[in-house]
mmCIF file with all atom_site columns, C-alpha atoms in Angstrom:
data_model
loop_
_atom_site.group_PDB
_atom_site.id
_atom_site.type_symbol
_atom_site.label_atom_id
_atom_site.label_alt_id
_atom_site.label_comp_id
_atom_site.label_asym_id
_atom_site.label_entity_id
_atom_site.label_seq_id
_atom_site.pdbx_PDB_ins_code
_atom_site.Cartn_x
_atom_site.Cartn_y
_atom_site.Cartn_z
_atom_site.occupancy
_atom_site.B_iso_or_equiv
_atom_site.pdbx_formal_charge
_atom_site.auth_seq_id
_atom_site.auth_comp_id
_atom_site.auth_asym_id
_atom_site.auth_atom_id
_atom_site.pdbx_PDB_model_num
ATOM 1  C CA . MET A 1 1  ? 49.608 46.732 3.526  1.00 61.00 ? 1  MET A CA 1
ATOM 2  C CA . LEU A 1 2  ? 49.288 49.225 1.107  1.00 66.00 ? 2  LEU A CA 1
ATOM 3  C CA . ASP A 1 3  ? 50.769 48.628 -1.217 1.00 66.00 ? 3  ASP A CA 1
ATOM 4  C CA . ALA A 1 4  ? 47.395 47.413 -3.123 1.00 65.00 ? 4  ALA A CA 1
ATOM 5  C CA . LEU A 1 5  ? 47.768 51.905 -3.856 1.00 69.00 ? 5  LEU A CA 1
ATOM 6  C CA . GLY A 1 6  ? 51.259 51.383 -5.484 1.00 75.00 ? 6  GLY A CA 1
ATOM 7  C CA . ILE A 1 7  ? 52.512 51.959 -2.453 1.00 85.00 ? 7  ILE A CA 1
ATOM 8  C CA . ASP A 1 8  ? 56.343 51.479 -2.284 1.00 91.00 ? 8  ASP A CA 1
ATOM 9  C CA . THR A 1 9  ? 57.737 50.361 0.946  1.00 92.00 ? 9  THR A CA 1
ATOM 10 C CA . ARG A 1 10 ? 59.611 53.005 1.781  1.00 95.00 ? 10 ARG A CA 1
ATOM 11 C CA . THR A 1 11 ? 56.610 55.189 1.922  1.00 94.00 ? 11 THR A CA 1
ATOM 12 C CA . GLU A 1 12 ? 54.460 53.099 3.768  1.00 92.00 ? 12 GLU A CA 1
ATOM 13 C CA . SER A 1 13 ? 57.632 52.532 6.797  1.00 95.00 ? 13 SER A CA 1
ATOM 14 C CA . ILE A 1 14 ? 57.219 57.036 7.021  1.00 95.00 ? 14 ILE A CA 1
ATOM 15 C CA . TYR A 1 15 ? 52.859 56.506 6.908  1.00 93.00 ? 15 TYR A CA 1
ATOM 16 C CA . ARG A 1 16 ? 53.695 53.378 9.313  1.00 92.00 ? 16 ARG A CA 1
ATOM 17 C CA . MET A 1 17 ? 55.975 55.931 11.724 1.00 95.00 ? 17 MET A CA 1
ATOM 18 C CA . LEU A 1 18 ? 53.493 58.937 11.417 1.00 93.00 ? 18 LEU A CA 1
ATOM 19 C CA . LEU A 1 19 ? 50.070 56.283 13.665 1.00 91.00 ? 19 LEU A CA 1
ATOM 20 C CA . GLN A 1 20 ? 52.927 55.865 16.147 1.00 93.00 ? 20 GLN A CA 1
ATOM 21 C CA . HIS A 1 21 ? 54.647 58.973 16.241 1.00 94.00 ? 21 HIS A CA 1
ATOM 22 C CA . ALA A 1 22 ? 51.504 62.079 14.973 1.00 88.00 ? 22 ALA A CA 1
ATOM 23 C CA . ASP A 1 23 ? 53.308 64.586 16.853 1.00 88.00 ? 23 ASP A CA 1
ATOM 24 C CA . TRP A 1 24 ? 57.939 64.054 14.575 1.00 92.00 ? 24 TRP A CA 1
ATOM 25 C CA . GLY A 1 25 ? 58.234 66.175 11.317 1.00 91.00 ? 25 GLY A CA 1
ATOM 26 C CA . VAL A 1 26 ? 60.505 65.580 8.680  1.00 94.00 ? 26 VAL A CA 1
ATOM 27 C CA . ALA A 1 27 ? 63.567 65.781 10.837 1.00 96.00 ? 27 ALA A CA 1
ATOM 28 C CA . GLU A 1 28 ? 62.921 62.694 13.187 1.00 96.00 ? 28 GLU A CA 1
ATOM 29 C CA . LEU A 1 29 ? 61.218 61.178 10.553 1.00 96.00 ? 29 LEU A CA 1
ATOM 30 C CA . ALA A 1 30 ? 64.559 61.109 8.049  1.00 97.00 ? 30 ALA A CA 1
ATOM 31 C CA . ALA A 1 31 ? 67.141 60.435 11.167 1.00 97.00 ? 31 ALA A CA 1
ATOM 32 C CA . SER A 1 32 ? 64.463 57.691 12.484 1.00 97.00 ? 32 SER A CA 1
ATOM 33 C CA . LEU A 1 33 ? 64.239 55.856 9.005  1.00 97.00 ? 33 LEU A CA 1
ATOM 34 C CA . ALA A 1 34 ? 67.759 57.355 7.658  1.00 97.00 ? 34 ALA A CA 1
ATOM 35 C CA . LEU A 1 35 ? 65.637 58.984 4.403  1.00 97.00 ? 35 LEU A CA 1
ATOM 36 C CA . PRO A 1 36 ? 67.610 62.706 3.452  1.00 98.00 ? 36 PRO A CA 1
ATOM 37 C CA . GLU A 1 37 ? 64.434 64.545 4.224  1.00 97.00 ? 37 GLU A CA 1
ATOM 38 C CA . ALA A 1 38 ? 63.769 65.145 0.966  1.00 98.00 ? 38 ALA A CA 1
ATOM 39 C CA . ASP A 1 39 ? 61.693 61.531 0.420  1.00 97.00 ? 39 ASP A CA 1
ATOM 40 C CA . VAL A 1 40 ? 60.427 62.017 3.448  1.00 97.00 ? 40 VAL A CA 1
ATOM 41 C CA . ARG A 1 41 ? 59.373 65.276 1.567  1.00 96.00 ? 41 ARG A CA 1
ATOM 42 C CA . GLN A 1 42 ? 58.123 63.590 -1.402 1.00 96.00 ? 42 GLN A CA 1
ATOM 43 C CA . ALA A 1 43 ? 56.794 59.755 1.193  1.00 95.00 ? 43 ALA A CA 1
ATOM 44 C CA . LEU A 1 44 ? 54.649 62.981 2.227  1.00 94.00 ? 44 LEU A CA 1
ATOM 45 C CA . GLY A 1 45 ? 53.269 63.926 -0.359 1.00 93.00 ? 45 GLY A CA 1
ATOM 46 C CA . ARG A 1 46 ? 51.858 60.973 -1.547 1.00 92.00 ? 46 ARG A CA 1
ATOM 47 C CA . LEU A 1 47 ? 50.025 60.175 1.155  1.00 92.00 ? 47 LEU A CA 1
ATOM 48 C CA . SER A 1 48 ? 48.469 63.523 1.007  1.00 89.00 ? 48 SER A CA 1
ATOM 49 C CA . GLU A 1 49 ? 47.396 63.142 -2.521 1.00 87.00 ? 49 GLU A CA 1
ATOM 50 C CA . LEU A 1 50 ? 46.133 60.016 -1.500 1.00 85.00 ? 50 LEU A CA 1
ATOM 51 C CA . SER A 1 51 ? 43.863 61.652 1.886  1.00 83.00 ? 51 SER A CA 1
ATOM 52 C CA . LEU A 1 52 ? 45.940 59.411 4.220  1.00 89.00 ? 52 LEU A CA 1
ATOM 53 C CA . LEU A 1 53 ? 47.473 62.009 6.101  1.00 89.00 ? 53 LEU A CA 1
ATOM 54 C CA . ARG A 1 54 ? 45.934 65.281 6.491  1.00 84.00 ? 54 ARG A CA 1
ATOM 55 C CA . PRO A 1 55 ? 46.479 68.737 7.515  1.00 80.00 ? 55 PRO A CA 1
ATOM 56 C CA . SER A 1 56 ? 46.560 69.866 12.274 1.00 74.00 ? 56 SER A CA 1
ATOM 57 C CA . ALA A 1 57 ? 43.503 71.816 12.868 1.00 72.00 ? 57 ALA A CA 1
ATOM 58 C CA . THR A 1 58 ? 46.214 73.527 15.484 1.00 75.00 ? 58 THR A CA 1
ATOM 59 C CA . GLU A 1 59 ? 49.214 73.767 13.324 1.00 70.00 ? 59 GLU A CA 1
ATOM 60 C CA . HIS A 1 60 ? 48.834 74.088 9.605  1.00 68.00 ? 60 HIS A CA 1
ATOM 61 C CA . ALA A 1 61 ? 52.151 73.380 8.815  1.00 70.00 ? 61 ALA A CA 1
ATOM 62 C CA . ARG A 1 62 ? 51.703 70.128 10.963 1.00 76.00 ? 62 ARG A CA 1
ATOM 63 C CA . LEU A 1 63 ? 49.957 66.966 8.836  1.00 81.00 ? 63 LEU A CA 1
ATOM 64 C CA . HIS A 1 64 ? 48.693 63.780 10.648 1.00 82.00 ? 64 HIS A CA 1
ATOM 65 C CA . ALA A 1 65 ? 48.700 60.717 9.594  1.00 86.00 ? 65 ALA A CA 1
ATOM 66 C CA . VAL A 1 66 ? 44.332 59.154 9.261  1.00 85.00 ? 66 VAL A CA 1
ATOM 67 C CA . SER A 1 67 ? 43.866 55.635 10.995 1.00 79.00 ? 67 SER A CA 1
ATOM 68 C CA . PRO A 1 68 ? 44.261 53.156 7.825  1.00 72.00 ? 68 PRO A CA 1
ATOM 69 C CA . GLU A 1 69 ? 40.299 52.667 8.688  1.00 71.00 ? 69 GLU A CA 1
ATOM 70 C CA . LEU A 1 70 ? 39.454 55.862 7.516  1.00 69.00 ? 70 LEU A CA 1
ATOM 71 C CA . ALA A 1 71 ? 41.926 55.871 5.150  1.00 63.00 ? 71 ALA A CA 1
ATOM 72 C CA . MET A 1 72 ? 40.197 52.833 3.050  1.00 62.00 ? 72 MET A CA 1
ATOM 73 C CA . GLU A 1 73 ? 35.898 54.180 3.676  1.00 62.00 ? 73 GLU A CA 1
ATOM 74 C CA . SER A 1 74 ? 37.335 57.695 2.349  1.00 56.00 ? 74 SER A CA 1
ATOM 75 C CA . LEU A 1 75 ? 39.333 55.516 -0.757 1.00 54.00 ? 75 LEU A CA 1
ATOM 76 C CA . ASP A 1 76 ? 36.127 52.938 -0.829 1.00 55.00 ? 76 ASP A CA 1
ATOM 77 C CA . VAL A 1 77 ? 34.336 56.568 -2.140 1.00 47.00 ? 77 VAL A CA 1
ATOM 78 C CA . VAL A 1 78 ? 35.924 58.181 -4.045 1.00 49.00 ? 78 VAL A CA 1
ATOM 79 C CA . SER A 1 79 ? 36.673 55.132 -6.459 1.00 49.00 ? 79 SER A CA 1
ATOM 80 C CA . TYR A 1 80 ? 32.997 55.201 -6.394 1.00 46.00 ? 80 TYR A CA 1
ATOM 81 C CA . GLY A 1 81 ? 33.031 59.134 -8.005 1.00 48.00 ? 81 GLY A CA 1
ATOM 82 C CA . VAL A 1 82 ? 32.176 60.542 -4.937 1.00 43.00 ? 82 VAL A CA 1
ATOM 83 C CA . ARG A 1 83 ? 33.843 62.584 -2.524 1.00 45.00 ? 83 ARG A CA 1
ATOM 84 C CA . VAL A 1 84 ? 33.063 63.196 1.168  1.00 43.00 ? 84 VAL A CA 1
ATOM 85 C CA . ARG A 1 85 ? 34.708 65.811 2.950  1.00 45.00 ? 85 ARG A CA 1
#
């Protein structure tokens, strides 16, 4: 789904897990996917760069996955040189 954005399968797996388990943090994601926490943090950084994650309104240290539909709309807007926030 996200390979057109240059996202590898590991990063996409992390994104999908966050869509299913919004309350999970790095430790839970790493354990569930048998990945080092450093790899999860790197993938979260990439997802944030692409606006596929957003900061929680209530917990500043937590990120939430943006629905694929909203993320793609946002990326379409950015690709035309206009960013809506």
